[in-house]
mmCIF file of C-alpha atoms in Angstrom:
data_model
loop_
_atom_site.group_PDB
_atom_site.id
_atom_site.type_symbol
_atom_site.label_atom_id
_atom_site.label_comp_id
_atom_site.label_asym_id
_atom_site.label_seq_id
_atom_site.Cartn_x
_atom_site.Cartn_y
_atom_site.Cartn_z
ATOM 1 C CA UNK A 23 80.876 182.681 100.112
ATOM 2 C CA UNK A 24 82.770 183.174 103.434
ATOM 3 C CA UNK A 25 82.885 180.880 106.752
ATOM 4 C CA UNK A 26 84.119 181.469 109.565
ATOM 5 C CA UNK A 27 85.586 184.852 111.466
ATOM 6 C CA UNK A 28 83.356 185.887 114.623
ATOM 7 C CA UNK A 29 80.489 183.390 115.640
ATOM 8 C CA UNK A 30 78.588 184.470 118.385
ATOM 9 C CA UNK A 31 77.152 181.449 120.736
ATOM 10 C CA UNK A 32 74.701 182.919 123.092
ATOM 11 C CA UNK A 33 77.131 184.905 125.510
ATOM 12 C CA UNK A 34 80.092 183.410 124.509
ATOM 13 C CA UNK A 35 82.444 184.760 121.133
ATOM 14 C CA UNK A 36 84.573 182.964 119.295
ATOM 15 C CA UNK A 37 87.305 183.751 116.750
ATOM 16 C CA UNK A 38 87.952 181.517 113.806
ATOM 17 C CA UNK A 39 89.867 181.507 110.319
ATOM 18 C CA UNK A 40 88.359 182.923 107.857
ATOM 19 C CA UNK A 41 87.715 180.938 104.840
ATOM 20 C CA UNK A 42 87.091 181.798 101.336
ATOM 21 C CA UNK A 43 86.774 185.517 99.616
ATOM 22 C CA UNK A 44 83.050 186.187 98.985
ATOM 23 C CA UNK A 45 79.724 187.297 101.311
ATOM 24 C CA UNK A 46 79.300 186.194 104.131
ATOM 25 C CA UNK A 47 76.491 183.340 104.508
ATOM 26 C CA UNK A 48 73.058 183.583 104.625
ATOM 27 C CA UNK A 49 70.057 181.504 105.261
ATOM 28 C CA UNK A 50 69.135 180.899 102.184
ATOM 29 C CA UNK A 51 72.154 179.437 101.205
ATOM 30 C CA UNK A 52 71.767 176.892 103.933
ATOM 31 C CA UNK A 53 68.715 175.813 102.105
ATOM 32 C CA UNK A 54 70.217 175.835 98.845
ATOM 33 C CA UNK A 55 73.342 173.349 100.894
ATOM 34 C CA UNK A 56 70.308 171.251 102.322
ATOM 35 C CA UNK A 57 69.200 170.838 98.747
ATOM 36 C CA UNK A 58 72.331 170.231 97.249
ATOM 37 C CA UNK A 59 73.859 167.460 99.830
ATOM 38 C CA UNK A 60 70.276 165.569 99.382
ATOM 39 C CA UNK A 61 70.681 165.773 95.116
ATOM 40 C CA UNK A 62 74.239 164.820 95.898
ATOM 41 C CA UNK A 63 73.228 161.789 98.444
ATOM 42 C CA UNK A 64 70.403 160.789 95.854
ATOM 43 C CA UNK A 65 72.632 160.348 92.928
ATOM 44 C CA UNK A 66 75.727 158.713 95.023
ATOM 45 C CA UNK A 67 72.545 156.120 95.907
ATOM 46 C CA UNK A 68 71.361 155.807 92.242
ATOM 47 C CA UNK A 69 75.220 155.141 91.181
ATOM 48 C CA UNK A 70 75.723 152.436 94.444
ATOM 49 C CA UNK A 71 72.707 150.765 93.238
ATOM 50 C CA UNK A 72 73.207 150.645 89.441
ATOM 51 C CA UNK A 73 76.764 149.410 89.712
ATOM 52 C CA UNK A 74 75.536 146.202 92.433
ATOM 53 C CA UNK A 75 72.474 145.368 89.857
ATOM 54 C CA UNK A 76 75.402 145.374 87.053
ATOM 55 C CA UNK A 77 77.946 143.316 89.469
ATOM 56 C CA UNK A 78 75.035 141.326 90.683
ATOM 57 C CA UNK A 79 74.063 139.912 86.456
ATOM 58 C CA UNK A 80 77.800 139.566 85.753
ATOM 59 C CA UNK A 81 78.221 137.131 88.755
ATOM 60 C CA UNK A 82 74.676 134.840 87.450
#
């Protein structure tokens, strides 16, 4: 996947780095990101919550 290069805001044109070597993005890969970040947010909240129950019954 690639980021970056020409974004075009309306009337206005910018000119960025370029970053990475593949296609350029599509919208379906921002879904697939939306996805991703909320598995990713999900399982950082299971792991939060499983290590304070385990803290929590160490401390009685």
């Amino acid at each position: 996947m690639r980021l970056g290069g020409i974004n075009r805001y309306g009337e206005r044109v910018e000119e960025r780095a370029v970053l990475g070597d593949g296609r350029p993005v599509q919208a379906g890969d921002v879904v697939r990101a939306i996805h991703l970040a909320r598995r990713v947010g999900l399982g950082a909240a299971a792991v939060t919550a499983t290590a304070a129950a385990v803290l929590t019954r160490r401390r009685g």
